[in-house]
Every structure is written in C-alpha cells, then in structure tokens.
Amino acid sequence: MGSLTRLTLPYPISANRYWAVRVIPKKPKPLAITYVTEEAKAYKAAVGHLARAAGIRTPATGRVVLHIKLFPHRPQDWAKRARKDPHTWDDTVQCIDLGNCEKVLSDALNGIAWVDDKQIRRTLLERMEPDEKGARLEVAIEYLAAAPSLFGEVAA
C-alpha cells in the first residue's frame, strides 16, 4: 500500500455541463468542436485549490487508486422520506450517476493529483446517504508504490 491523500470536494457538475460542443459551419461539411465550459473551468479551479490545500504539490507520475464517496444534497423532506421507506429512502434523491461523477472528477484532477487519468488503476465508487454535511465528494487517492519488474533479472 502506498501513501494516501484525502480530499473533501464540491459536488461535481454534470458531464453535460462540463463539456459542450460548438459546430462551425465549414465547407464541405461542418466541423464540431468539443470544449470545456466556463463552469467546468471554475469547478477544476476549486478542486485544484482544495487539492493544494490538502498537500498535493505536483502531479503523481505513478499508478493511483481512487476511493470516491458521492454525497447528494439532503432534501428538506428527508425525515418524512426516511419514515416512509427507512431502507431505500435515498433512492428518490436527485443525484448524478456514478460514472458521470467519476469522469468529471478524474478530468478535474488531471494535471493536479496525477499527470493523466490513464494512471488510475482501480476505482471504488459509492453513492452515500445524504447527511447534514451537504452535497460533496469525499475522495481518497492512494499512490501505489512501484511494483518490482517480474522480468527485471531476465532482461539484465
């Protein structure tokens, strides 16, 4: 097991609001360009600030493992919902899907916590029950130690 960094981050924006497409009329056919929105840039800046405050100074170059807990906003009528259905009341709470969350988070931490998201070797995603602390992401980044080469002696 390698070193571990824990972050509490803002609730992620939707991937639908993270990237946008602009069509440029061009002959012989239009050109579609995908770009990062201003809202996405603001989210990435906030994530970067919090990552630096947690001690991340330079992007890791090795493998990483992510543990992500997504806490949706707790609605005002949560107690009523919990009384009506104590075991699955939070299934009715509006929340982005976990895949969407992971993609936005990994893009926001690219160049901050790691060089490129291809370094992510394993991800554990959990949707949590909303609580009094509000909508957020709790992220643990585990930096894996380099494994010895299985063929190191053979190649030498």
C-alpha positions as a printed NumPy array, in Angstrom:
array([[  0.   ,   0.   ,   0.   ],
       [  1.26 ,   3.481,  -0.863],
       [  0.624,   6.894,   0.615],
       [ -2.914,   8.232,   0.926],
       [ -4.372,  11.713,   0.415],
       [ -7.936,  12.544,   1.47 ],
       [ -9.952,  15.348,  -0.097],
       [-13.41 ,  16.76 ,   0.508],
       [-14.514,  18.373,  -2.739],
       [-17.579,  20.211,  -4.026],
       [-20.383,  18.172,  -5.518],
       [-19.428,  17.618,  -9.164],
       [-21.156,  19.333, -12.026],
       [-22.845,  17.158, -14.622],
       [-20.74 ,  15.954, -17.546],
       [-23.444,  17.544, -19.71 ],
       [-22.371,  20.912, -18.281],
       [-18.645,  20.087, -18.174],
       [-18.159,  19.719, -21.914],
       [-20.015,  21.493, -24.693],
       [-19.974,  21.189, -28.462],
       [-19.807,  24.022, -30.935],
       [-20.497,  23.469, -34.617],
       [-18.537,  25.646, -37.013],
       [-20.069,  25.935, -40.47 ],
       [-17.342,  24.898, -42.869],
       [-17.31 ,  23.582, -46.4  ],
       [-17.578,  20.826, -47.491],
       [-19.074,  19.806, -44.108],
       [-19.472,  21.447, -40.664],
       [-16.792,  20.963, -38.004],
       [-17.838,  20.008, -34.449],
       [-15.505,  21.1  , -31.653],
       [-15.821,  19.853, -28.058],
       [-14.598,  22.243, -25.373],
       [-14.534,  22.633, -21.588],
       [-17.149,  25.128, -20.344],
       [-16.522,  28.094, -18.039],
       [-18.446,  26.254, -15.305],
       [-16.076,  23.292, -15.713],
       [-13.04 ,  25.575, -15.522],
       [-14.392,  27.056, -12.273],
       [-15.001,  23.557, -10.844],
       [-11.488,  22.431, -11.81 ],
       [-10.011,  25.582, -10.215],
       [-11.915,  24.923,  -6.959],
       [-10.776,  21.277,  -6.948],
       [ -7.185,  22.358,  -7.619],
       [ -7.262,  24.856,  -4.749],
       [ -8.576,  22.22 ,  -2.32 ],
       [ -6.059,  19.627,  -3.551],
       [ -3.172,  22.042,  -2.968],
       [ -4.577,  22.89 ,   0.477],
       [ -4.519,  19.138,   1.243],
       [ -0.816,  18.993,   0.39 ],
       [ -0.78 ,  17.967,  -3.274],
       [  2.033,  19.995,  -4.831],
       [  2.938,  18.128,  -8.012],
       [  1.063,  15.561, -10.092],
       [  1.958,  11.942,  -9.349],
       [  3.659,  10.046, -12.143],
       [  2.875,   6.536, -10.884],
       [ -0.242,   4.455, -10.509],
       [ -3.131,   5.592,  -8.327],
       [ -6.258,   4.068,  -6.801],
       [ -9.367,   6.188,  -6.154],
       [-11.966,   5.715,  -3.444],
       [-14.865,   8.079,  -4.172],
       [-17.891,   8.704,  -1.956],
       [-20.634,  10.808,  -3.546],
       [-22.964,  12.513,  -1.075],
       [-26.051,  14.022,  -2.754],
       [-27.868,  17.03 ,  -1.316],
       [-30.209,  16.054,   1.53 ],
       [-33.731,  17.296,   0.703],
       [-35.794,  19.208,   3.248],
       [-38.298,  16.344,   3.485],
       [-35.642,  13.688,   4.099],
       [-37.04 ,  12.698,   7.521],
       [-40.505,  12.115,   6.026],
       [-38.979,  10.004,   3.242],
       [-36.925,   8.03 ,   5.766],
       [-40.001,   7.262,   7.893],
       [-41.949,   6.127,   4.83 ],
       [-39.126,   3.929,   3.472],
       [-36.317,   3.581,   6.029],
       [-34.084,   1.31 ,   3.941],
       [-34.097,   2.901,   0.489],
       [-35.482,   6.423,   1.007],
       [-32.407,   7.989,  -0.551],
       [-33.022,   6.227,  -3.887],
       [-35.509,   9.026,  -4.641],
       [-32.966,  11.797,  -4.016],
       [-31.756,  13.584,  -7.147],
       [-28.137,  12.644,  -7.796],
       [-25.773,  12.445, -10.75 ],
       [-24.825,   8.92 , -11.751],
       [-21.549,   7.47 , -10.512],
       [-19.987,   7.143, -13.963],
       [-20.664,  10.809, -14.658],
       [-19.18 ,  11.709, -11.264],
       [-16.019,   9.681, -11.87 ],
       [-15.355,  11.178, -15.303],
       [-15.804,  14.777, -14.135],
       [-13.627,  14.174, -11.051],
       [-10.842,  12.412, -12.96 ],
       [-10.775,  15.223, -15.52 ],
       [-10.746,  17.884, -12.791],
       [ -7.774,  16.215, -11.051],
       [ -5.824,  15.639, -14.291],
       [ -2.577,  17.579, -14.095],
       [ -3.159,  18.235, -10.374],
       [ -3.185,  14.904,  -8.499],
       [ -1.802,  12.842, -11.393],
       [ -0.367,  13.57 , -14.81 ],
       [ -3.021,  11.687, -16.797],
       [ -6.113,   9.707, -15.795],
       [ -4.682,   6.617, -17.519],
       [ -2.662,   6.236, -14.279],
       [ -5.852,   5.304, -12.401],
       [ -5.63 ,   1.542, -11.918],
       [ -8.71 ,   0.942,  -9.781],
       [-11.706,   2.995,  -8.686],
       [-14.246,   2.326,  -5.953],
       [-17.358,   4.497,  -6.352],
       [-20.084,   4.717,  -3.719],
       [-23.271,   6.742,  -3.59 ],
       [-23.81 ,   7.588,   0.052],
       [-26.901,   8.501,   2.029],
       [-27.322,  12.286,   2.165],
       [-26.31 ,  13.771,   5.511],
       [-26.177,  17.065,   7.386],
       [-22.765,  17.998,   5.894],
       [-24.298,  18.714,   2.49 ],
       [-23.627,  17.622,  -1.069],
       [-19.971,  16.77 ,  -1.667],
       [-17.37 ,  14.268,  -2.769],
       [-15.055,  12.556,  -0.328],
       [-12.061,  11.235,  -2.222],
       [ -9.12 ,   9.139,  -1.077],
       [ -6.22 ,   8.964,  -3.517],
       [ -3.861,   6.088,  -2.884],
       [ -0.477,   6.431,  -4.554],
       [  0.769,   2.936,  -5.332],
       [  4.401,   2.049,  -4.826],
       [  6.146,   0.873,  -7.968],
       [  5.985,  -2.904,  -8.246],
       [  9.213,  -4.747,  -8.966],
       [  9.532,  -5.988, -12.515],
       [  8.789,  -9.673, -12.96 ],
       [ 11.323,  -9.86 , -15.755],
       [ 13.931,  -7.414, -14.414],
       [ 16.634, -10.028, -13.898],
       [ 15.922, -11.756, -17.212],
       [ 16.228,  -8.501, -19.158],
       [ 19.515,  -7.528, -17.46 ]])
